[in-house]
Short mmCIF file of N, CA, C and O in Angstrom, two decimals:
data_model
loop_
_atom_site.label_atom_id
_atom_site.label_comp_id
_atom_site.label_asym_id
_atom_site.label_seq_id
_atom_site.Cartn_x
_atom_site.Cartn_y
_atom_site.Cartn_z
N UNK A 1 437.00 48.08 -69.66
CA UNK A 1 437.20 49.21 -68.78
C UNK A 1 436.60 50.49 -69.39
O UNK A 1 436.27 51.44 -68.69
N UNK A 2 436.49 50.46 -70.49
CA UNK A 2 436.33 51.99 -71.28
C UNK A 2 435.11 51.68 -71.32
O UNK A 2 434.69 52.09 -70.24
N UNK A 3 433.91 51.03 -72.10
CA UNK A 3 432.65 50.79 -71.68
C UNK A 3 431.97 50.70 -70.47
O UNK A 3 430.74 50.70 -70.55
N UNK A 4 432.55 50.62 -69.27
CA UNK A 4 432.33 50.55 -67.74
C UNK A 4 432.42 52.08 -67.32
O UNK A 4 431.88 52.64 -66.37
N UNK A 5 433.25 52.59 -68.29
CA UNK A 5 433.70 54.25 -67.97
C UNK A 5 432.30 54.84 -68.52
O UNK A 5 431.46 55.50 -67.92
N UNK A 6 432.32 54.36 -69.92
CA UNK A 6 431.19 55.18 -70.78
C UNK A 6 429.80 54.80 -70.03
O UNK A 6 429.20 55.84 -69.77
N UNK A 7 429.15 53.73 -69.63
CA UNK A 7 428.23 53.56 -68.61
C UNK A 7 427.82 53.98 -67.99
O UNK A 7 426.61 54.16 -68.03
N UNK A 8 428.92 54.60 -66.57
CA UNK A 8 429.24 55.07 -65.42
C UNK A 8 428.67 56.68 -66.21
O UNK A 8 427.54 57.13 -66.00
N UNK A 9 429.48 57.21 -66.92
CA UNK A 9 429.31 58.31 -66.86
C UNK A 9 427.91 58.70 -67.41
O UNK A 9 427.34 59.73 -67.08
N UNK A 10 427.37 57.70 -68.36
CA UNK A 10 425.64 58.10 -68.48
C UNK A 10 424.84 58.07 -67.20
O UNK A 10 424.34 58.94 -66.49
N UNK A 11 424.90 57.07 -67.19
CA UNK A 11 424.59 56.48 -65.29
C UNK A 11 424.10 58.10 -65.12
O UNK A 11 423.02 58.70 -65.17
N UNK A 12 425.78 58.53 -64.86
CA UNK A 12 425.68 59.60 -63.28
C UNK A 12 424.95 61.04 -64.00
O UNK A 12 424.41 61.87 -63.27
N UNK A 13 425.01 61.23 -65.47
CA UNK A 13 424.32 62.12 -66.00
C UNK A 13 422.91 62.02 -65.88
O UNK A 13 422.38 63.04 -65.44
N UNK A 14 421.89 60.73 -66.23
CA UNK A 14 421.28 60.95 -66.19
C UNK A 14 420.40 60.87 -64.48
O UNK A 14 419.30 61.25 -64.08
N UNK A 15 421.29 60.35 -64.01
CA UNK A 15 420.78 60.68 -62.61
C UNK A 15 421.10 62.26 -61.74
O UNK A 15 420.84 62.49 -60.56
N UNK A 16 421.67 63.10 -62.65
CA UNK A 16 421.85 64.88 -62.59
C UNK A 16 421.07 65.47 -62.84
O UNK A 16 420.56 66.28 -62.07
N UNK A 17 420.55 65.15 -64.62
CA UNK A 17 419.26 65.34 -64.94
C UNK A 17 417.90 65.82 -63.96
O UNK A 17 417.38 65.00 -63.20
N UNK A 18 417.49 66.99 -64.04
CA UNK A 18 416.09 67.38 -63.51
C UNK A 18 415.10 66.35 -64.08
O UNK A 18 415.19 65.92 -65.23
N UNK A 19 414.08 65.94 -63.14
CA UNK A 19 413.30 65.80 -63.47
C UNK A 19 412.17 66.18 -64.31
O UNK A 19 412.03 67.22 -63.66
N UNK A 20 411.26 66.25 -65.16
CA UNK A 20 410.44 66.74 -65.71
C UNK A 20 409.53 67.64 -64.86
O UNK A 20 409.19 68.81 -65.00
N UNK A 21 409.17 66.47 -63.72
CA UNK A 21 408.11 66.78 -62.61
C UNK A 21 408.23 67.96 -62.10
O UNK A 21 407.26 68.69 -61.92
N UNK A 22 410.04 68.46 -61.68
CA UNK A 22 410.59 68.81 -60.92
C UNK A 22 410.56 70.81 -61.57
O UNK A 22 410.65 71.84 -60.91
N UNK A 23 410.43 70.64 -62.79
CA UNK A 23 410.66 72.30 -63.74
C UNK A 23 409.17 72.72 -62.82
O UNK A 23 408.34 72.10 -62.16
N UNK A 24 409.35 73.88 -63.15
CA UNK A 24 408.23 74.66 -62.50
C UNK A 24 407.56 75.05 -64.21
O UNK A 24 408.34 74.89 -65.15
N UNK A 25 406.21 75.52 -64.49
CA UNK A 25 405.74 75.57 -65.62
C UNK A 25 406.07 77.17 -65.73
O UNK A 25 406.36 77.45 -66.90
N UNK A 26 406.09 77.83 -65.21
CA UNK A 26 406.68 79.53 -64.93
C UNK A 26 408.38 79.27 -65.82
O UNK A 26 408.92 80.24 -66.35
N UNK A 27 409.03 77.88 -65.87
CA UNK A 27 410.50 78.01 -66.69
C UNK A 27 410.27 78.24 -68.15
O UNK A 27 411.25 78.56 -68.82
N UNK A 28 409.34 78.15 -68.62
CA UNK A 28 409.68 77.86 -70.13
C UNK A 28 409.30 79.74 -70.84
O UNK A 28 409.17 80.20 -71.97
N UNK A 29 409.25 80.19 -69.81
CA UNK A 29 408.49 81.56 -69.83
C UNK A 29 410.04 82.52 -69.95
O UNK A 29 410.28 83.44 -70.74
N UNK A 30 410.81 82.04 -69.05
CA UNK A 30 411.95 83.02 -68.06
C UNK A 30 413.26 83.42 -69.08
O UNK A 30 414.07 82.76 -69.73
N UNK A 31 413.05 84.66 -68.90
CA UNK A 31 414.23 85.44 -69.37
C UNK A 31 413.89 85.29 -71.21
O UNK A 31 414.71 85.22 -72.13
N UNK A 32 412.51 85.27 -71.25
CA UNK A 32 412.04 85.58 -72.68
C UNK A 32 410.85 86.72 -72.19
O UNK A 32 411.00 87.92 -72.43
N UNK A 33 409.78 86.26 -71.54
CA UNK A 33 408.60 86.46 -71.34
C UNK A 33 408.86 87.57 -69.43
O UNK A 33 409.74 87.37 -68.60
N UNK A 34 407.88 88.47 -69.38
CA UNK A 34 406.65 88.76 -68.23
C UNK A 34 405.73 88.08 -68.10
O UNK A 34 405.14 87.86 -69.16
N UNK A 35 405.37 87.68 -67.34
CA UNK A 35 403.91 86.53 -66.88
C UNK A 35 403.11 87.93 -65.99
O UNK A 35 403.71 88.79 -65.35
N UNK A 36 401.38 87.81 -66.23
CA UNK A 36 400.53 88.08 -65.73
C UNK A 36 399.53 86.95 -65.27
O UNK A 36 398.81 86.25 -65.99
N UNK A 37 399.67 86.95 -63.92
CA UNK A 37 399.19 85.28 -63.90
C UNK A 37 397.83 85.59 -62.84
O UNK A 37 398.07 85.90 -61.68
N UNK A 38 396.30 85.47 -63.35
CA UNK A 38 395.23 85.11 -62.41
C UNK A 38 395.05 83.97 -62.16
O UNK A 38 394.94 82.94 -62.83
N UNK A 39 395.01 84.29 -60.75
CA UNK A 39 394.95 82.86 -59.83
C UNK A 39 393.25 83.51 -59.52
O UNK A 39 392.82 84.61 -59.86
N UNK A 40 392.39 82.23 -58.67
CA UNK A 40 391.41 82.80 -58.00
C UNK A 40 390.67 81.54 -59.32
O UNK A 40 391.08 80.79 -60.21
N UNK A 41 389.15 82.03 -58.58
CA UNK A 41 387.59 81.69 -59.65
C UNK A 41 387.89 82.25 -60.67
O UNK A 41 388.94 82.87 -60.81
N UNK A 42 386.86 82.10 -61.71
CA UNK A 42 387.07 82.54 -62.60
C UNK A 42 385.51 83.67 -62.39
O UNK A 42 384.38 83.26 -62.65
N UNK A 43 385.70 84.60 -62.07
CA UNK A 43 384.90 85.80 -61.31
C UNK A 43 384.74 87.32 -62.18
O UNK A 43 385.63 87.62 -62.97
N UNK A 44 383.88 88.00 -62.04
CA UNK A 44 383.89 89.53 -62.26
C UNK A 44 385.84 89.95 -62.07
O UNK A 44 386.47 90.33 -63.06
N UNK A 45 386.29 89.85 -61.17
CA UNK A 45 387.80 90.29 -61.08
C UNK A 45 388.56 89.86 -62.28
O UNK A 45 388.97 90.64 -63.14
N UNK A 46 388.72 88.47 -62.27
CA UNK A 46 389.69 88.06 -63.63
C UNK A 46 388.86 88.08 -64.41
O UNK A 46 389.46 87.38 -65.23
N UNK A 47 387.55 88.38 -65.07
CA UNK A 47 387.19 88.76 -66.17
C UNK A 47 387.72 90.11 -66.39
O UNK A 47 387.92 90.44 -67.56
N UNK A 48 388.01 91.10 -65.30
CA UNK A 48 387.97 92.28 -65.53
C UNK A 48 389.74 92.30 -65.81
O UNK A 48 390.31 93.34 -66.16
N UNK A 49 390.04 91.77 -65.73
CA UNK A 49 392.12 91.62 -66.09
C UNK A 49 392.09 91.29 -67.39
O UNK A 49 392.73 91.85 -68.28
N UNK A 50 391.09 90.04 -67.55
CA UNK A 50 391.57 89.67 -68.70
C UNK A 50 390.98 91.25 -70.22
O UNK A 50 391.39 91.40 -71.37
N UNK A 51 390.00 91.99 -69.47
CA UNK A 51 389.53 92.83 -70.50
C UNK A 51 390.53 94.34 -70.11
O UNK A 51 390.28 95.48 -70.50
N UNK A 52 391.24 94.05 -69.57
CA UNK A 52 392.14 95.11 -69.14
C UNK A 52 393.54 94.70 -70.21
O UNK A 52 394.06 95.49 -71.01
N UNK A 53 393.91 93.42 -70.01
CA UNK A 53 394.88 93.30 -70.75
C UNK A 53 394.24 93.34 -72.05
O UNK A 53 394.69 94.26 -72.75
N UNK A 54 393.38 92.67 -72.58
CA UNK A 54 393.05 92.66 -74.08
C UNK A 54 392.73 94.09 -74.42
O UNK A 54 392.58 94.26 -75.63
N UNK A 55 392.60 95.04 -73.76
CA UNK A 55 392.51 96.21 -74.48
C UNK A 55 393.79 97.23 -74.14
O UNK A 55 393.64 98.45 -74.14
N UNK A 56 394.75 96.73 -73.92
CA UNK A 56 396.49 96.95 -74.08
C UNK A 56 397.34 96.25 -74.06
O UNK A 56 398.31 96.17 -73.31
N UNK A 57 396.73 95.17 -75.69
CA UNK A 57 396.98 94.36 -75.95
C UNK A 57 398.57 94.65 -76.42
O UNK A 57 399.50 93.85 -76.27
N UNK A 58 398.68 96.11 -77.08
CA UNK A 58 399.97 96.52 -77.87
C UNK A 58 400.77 96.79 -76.71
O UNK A 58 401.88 96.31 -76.91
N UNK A 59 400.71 97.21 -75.82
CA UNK A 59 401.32 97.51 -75.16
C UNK A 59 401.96 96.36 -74.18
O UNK A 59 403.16 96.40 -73.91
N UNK A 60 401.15 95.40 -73.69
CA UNK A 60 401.44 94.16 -73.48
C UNK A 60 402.56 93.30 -74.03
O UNK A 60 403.47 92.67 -73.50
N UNK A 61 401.99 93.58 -75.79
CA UNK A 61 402.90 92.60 -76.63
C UNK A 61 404.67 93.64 -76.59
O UNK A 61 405.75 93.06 -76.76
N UNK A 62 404.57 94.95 -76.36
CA UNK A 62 405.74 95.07 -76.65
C UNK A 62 406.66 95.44 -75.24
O UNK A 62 407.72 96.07 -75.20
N UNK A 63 406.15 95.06 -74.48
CA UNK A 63 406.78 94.77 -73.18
C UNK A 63 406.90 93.40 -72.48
O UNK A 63 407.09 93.24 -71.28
N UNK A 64 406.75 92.26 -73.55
CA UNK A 64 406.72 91.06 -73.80
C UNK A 64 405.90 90.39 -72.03
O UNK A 64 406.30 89.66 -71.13
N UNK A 65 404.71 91.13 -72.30
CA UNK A 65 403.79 90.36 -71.13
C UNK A 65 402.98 89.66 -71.78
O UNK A 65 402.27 90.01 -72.73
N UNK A 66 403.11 88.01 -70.94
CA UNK A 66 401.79 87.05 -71.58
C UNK A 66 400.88 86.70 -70.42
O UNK A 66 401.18 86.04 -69.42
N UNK A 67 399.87 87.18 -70.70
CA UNK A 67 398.60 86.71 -69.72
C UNK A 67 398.42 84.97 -69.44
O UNK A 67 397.87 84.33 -70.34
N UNK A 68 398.73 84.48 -68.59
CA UNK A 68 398.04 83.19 -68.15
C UNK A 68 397.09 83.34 -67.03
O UNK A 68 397.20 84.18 -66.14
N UNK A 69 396.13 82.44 -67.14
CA UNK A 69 395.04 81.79 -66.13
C UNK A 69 395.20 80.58 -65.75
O UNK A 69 395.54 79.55 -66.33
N UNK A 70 394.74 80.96 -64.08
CA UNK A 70 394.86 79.64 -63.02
C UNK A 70 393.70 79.71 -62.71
O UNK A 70 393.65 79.45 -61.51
N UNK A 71 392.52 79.94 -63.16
CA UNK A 71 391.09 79.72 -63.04
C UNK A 71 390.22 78.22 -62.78
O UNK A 71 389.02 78.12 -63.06
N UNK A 72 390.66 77.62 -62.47
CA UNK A 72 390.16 76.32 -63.04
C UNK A 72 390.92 75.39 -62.12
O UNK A 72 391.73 75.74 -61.26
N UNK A 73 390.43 73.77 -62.53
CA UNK A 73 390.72 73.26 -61.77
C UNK A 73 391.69 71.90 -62.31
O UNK A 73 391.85 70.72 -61.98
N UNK A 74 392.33 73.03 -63.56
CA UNK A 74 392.84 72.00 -64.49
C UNK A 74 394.28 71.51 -63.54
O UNK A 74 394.71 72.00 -62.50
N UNK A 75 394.88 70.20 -64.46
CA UNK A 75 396.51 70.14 -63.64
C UNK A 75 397.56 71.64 -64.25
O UNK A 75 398.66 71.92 -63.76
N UNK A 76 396.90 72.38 -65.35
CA UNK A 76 398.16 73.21 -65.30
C UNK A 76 397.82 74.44 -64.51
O UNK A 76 398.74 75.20 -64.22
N UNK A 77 396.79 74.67 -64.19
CA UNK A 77 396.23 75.36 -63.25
C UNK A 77 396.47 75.39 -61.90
O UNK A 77 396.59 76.39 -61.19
N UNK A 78 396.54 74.25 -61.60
CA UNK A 78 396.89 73.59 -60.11
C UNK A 78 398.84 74.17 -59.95
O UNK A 78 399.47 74.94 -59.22
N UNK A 79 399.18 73.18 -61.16
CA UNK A 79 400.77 73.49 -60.83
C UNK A 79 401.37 75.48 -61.53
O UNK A 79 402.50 75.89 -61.79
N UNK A 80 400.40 76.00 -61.60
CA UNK A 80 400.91 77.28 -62.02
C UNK A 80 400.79 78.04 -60.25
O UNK A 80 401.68 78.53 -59.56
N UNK A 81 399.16 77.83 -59.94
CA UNK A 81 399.15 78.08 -58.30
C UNK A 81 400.06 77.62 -57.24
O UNK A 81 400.23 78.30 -56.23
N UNK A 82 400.83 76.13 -57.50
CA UNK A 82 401.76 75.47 -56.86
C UNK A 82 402.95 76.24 -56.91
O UNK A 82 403.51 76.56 -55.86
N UNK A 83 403.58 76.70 -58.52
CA UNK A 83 404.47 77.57 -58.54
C UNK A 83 404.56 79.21 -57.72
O UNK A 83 405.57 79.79 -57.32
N UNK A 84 403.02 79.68 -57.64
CA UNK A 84 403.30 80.84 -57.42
C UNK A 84 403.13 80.43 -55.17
O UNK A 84 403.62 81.18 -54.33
N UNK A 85 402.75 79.77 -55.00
CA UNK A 85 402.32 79.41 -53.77
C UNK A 85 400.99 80.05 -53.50
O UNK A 85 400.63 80.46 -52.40
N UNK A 86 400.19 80.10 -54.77
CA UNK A 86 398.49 80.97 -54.54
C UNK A 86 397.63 80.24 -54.21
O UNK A 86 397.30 79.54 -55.17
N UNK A 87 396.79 79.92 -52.88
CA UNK A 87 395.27 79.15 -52.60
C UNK A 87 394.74 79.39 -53.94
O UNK A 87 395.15 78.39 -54.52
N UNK A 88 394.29 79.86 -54.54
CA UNK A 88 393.01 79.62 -55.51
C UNK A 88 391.70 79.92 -54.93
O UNK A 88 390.76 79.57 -55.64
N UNK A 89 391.42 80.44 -53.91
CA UNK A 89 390.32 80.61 -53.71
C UNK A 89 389.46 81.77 -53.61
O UNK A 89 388.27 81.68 -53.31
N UNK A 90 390.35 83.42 -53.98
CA UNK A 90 390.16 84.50 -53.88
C UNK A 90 390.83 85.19 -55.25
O UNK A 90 392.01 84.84 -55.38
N UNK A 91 390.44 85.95 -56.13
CA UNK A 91 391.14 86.48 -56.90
C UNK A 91 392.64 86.67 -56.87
O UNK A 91 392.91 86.42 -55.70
N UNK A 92 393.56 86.92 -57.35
CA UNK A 92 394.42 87.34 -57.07
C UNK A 92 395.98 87.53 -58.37
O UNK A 92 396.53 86.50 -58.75
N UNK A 93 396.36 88.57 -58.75
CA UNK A 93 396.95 88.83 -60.21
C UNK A 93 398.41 88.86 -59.65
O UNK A 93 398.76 89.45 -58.63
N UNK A 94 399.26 88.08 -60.53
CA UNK A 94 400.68 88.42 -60.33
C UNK A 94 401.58 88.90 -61.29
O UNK A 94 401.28 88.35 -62.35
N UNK A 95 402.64 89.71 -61.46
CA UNK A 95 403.09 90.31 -62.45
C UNK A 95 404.56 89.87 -61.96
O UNK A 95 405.16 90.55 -61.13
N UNK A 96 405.30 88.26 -62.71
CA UNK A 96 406.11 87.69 -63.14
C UNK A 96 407.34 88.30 -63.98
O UNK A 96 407.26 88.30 -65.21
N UNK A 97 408.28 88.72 -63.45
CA UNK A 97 409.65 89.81 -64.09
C UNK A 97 410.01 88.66 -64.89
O UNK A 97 409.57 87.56 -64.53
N UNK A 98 410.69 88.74 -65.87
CA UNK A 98 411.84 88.02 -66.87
C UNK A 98 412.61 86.66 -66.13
O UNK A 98 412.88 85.51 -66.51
N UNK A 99 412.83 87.57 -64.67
CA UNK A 99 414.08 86.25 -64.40
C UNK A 99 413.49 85.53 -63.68
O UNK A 99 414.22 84.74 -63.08
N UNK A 100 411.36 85.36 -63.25
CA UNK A 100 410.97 84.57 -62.79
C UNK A 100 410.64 85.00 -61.53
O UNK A 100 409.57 84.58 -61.10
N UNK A 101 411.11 85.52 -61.02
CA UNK A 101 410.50 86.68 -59.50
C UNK A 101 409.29 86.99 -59.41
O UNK A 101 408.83 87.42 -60.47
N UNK A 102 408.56 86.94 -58.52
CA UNK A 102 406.97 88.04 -58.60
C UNK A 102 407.41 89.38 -58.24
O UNK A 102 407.97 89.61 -57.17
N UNK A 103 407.17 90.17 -59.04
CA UNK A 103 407.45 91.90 -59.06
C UNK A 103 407.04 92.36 -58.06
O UNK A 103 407.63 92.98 -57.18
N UNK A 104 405.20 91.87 -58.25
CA UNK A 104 403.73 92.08 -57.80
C UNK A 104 402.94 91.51 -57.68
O UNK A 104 402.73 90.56 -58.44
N UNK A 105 402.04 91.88 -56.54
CA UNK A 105 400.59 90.94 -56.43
C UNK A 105 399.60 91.67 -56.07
O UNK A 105 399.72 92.53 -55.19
N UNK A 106 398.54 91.43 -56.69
CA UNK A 106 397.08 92.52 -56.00
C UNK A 106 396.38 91.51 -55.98
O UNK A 106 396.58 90.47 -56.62
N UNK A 107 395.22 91.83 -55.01
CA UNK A 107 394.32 91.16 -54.84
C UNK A 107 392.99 91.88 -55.66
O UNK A 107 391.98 91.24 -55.93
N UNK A 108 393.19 93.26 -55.99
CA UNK A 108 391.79 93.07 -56.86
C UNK A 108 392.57 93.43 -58.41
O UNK A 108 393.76 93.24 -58.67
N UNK A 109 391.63 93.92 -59.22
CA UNK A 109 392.28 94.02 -60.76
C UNK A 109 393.50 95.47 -61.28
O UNK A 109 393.33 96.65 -60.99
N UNK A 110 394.31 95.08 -61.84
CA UNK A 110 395.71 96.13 -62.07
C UNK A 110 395.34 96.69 -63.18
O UNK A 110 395.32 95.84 -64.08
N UNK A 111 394.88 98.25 -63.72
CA UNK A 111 394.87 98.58 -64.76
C UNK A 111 396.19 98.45 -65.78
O UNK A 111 397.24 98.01 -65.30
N UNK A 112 396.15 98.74 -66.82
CA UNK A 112 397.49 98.58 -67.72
C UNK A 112 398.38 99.65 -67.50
O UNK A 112 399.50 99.50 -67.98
N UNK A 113 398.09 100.94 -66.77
CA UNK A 113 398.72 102.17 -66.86
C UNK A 113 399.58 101.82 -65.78
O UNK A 113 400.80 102.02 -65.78
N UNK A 114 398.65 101.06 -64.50
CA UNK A 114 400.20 101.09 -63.57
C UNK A 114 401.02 99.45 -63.88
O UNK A 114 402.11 99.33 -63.32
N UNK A 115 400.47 98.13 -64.82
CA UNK A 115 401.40 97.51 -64.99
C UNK A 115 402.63 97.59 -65.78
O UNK A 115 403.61 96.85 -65.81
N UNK A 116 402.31 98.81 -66.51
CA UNK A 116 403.54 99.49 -67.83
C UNK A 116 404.42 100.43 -66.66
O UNK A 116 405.64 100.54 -66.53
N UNK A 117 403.45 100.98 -65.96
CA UNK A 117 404.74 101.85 -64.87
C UNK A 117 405.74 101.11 -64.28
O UNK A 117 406.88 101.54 -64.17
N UNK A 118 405.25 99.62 -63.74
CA UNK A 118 405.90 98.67 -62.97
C UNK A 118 407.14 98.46 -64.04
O UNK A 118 408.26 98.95 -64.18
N UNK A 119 406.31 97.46 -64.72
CA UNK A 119 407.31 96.81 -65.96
C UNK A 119 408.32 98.15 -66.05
O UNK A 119 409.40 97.91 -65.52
N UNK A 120 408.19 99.53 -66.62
CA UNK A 120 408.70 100.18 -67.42
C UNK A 120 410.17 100.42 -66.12
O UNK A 120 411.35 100.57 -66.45
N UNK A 121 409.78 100.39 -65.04
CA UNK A 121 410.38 100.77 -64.23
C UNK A 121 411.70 99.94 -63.92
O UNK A 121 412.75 100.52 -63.68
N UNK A 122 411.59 98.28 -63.94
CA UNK A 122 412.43 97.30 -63.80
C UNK A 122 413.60 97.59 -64.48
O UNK A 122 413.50 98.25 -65.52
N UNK A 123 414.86 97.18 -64.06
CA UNK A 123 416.12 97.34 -64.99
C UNK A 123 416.48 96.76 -66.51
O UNK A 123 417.29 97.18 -67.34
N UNK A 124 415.52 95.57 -66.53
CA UNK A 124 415.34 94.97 -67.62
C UNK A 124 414.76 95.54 -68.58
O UNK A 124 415.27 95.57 -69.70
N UNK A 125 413.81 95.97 -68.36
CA UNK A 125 413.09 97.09 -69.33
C UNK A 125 413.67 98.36 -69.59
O UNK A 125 413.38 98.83 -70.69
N UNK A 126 414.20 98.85 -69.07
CA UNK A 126 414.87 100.08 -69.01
C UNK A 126 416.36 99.48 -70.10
O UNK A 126 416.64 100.24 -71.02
N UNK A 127 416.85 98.75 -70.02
CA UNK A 127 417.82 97.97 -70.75
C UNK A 127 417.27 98.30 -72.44
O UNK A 127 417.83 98.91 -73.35
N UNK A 128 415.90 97.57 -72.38
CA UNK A 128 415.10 96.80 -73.15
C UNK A 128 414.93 97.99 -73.99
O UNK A 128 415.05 97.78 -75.20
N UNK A 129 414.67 99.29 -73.60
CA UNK A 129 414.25 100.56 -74.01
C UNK A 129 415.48 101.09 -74.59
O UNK A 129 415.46 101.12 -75.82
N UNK A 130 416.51 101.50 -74.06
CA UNK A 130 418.03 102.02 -74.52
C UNK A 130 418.28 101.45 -75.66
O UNK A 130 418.72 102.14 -76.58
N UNK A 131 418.03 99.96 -75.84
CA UNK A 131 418.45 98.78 -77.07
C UNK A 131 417.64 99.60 -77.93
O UNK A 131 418.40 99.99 -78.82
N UNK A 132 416.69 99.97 -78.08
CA UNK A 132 415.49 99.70 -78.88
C UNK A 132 415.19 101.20 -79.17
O UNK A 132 414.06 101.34 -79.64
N UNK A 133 415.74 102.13 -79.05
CA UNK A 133 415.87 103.74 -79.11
C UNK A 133 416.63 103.55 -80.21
O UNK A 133 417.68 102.93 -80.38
N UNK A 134 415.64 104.43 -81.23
CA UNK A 134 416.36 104.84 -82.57
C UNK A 134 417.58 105.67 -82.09
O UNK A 134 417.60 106.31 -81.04
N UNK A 135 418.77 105.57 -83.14
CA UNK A 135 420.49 106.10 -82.80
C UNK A 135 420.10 107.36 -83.76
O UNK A 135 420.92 108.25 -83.99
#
């Protein structure tokens, strides 16, 4: 009876269990990370993001934004566009909050001045800032 119990109850755990398939690739990001995510070709536009972020790079890193690309026609590419619900066929930048939300979306390129306004603006950041203010 007690082994029939212990069984049963793996059983029903691992049939609770998420699937692997089933995580979105945007989870392993959430409630650590900001996502900046180009979807689209890989074009004049997301070249021009990606040289936008690399040259506020500091500023990036301390508002914990990580640049990913959906350029391509790779599978993590595919399932990052799947996550955000983006065609892929037109440029297009998203700015991913902490708890996994899209903040924002443009269709052409976001300088860093207004993605720090965005970010800076969220409650999380504003949190993030109070913590982090010399006493």
């Amino acid at each position: 009876m007690r082994r029939h119990l212990l069984t049963t109850a793996i059983l029903l755990g691992l049939i609770a269990m998420p699937h692997l398939s089933d995580a979105s690739p945007l989870d392993r990001y959430k409630w650590k990370n900001r996502l900046l995510i180009v979807t689209g070709p890989d074009d004049a536009a997301a070249q021009q993001q990606r040289r936008i972020y690399d040259a506020a790079r500091a500023g990036m890193s301390e508002r914990a934004i990580v640049l990913l690309d959906a350029v391509d026609e790779s599978a993590a590419s595919r399932e990052l566009r799947a996550a955000l619900g983006a065609e892929g066929r037109r440029f297009k930048v998203y700015l991913i909050g902490k708890d996994g939300h899209t903040a924002f979306a443009s269709d052409t390129p976001v300088s860093a001045d207004a993605l720090f306004k965005r970010v800076d603006a969220m409650p999380m950041r504003q949190d993030e800032m109070r913590r982090d203010r010399p006493r």
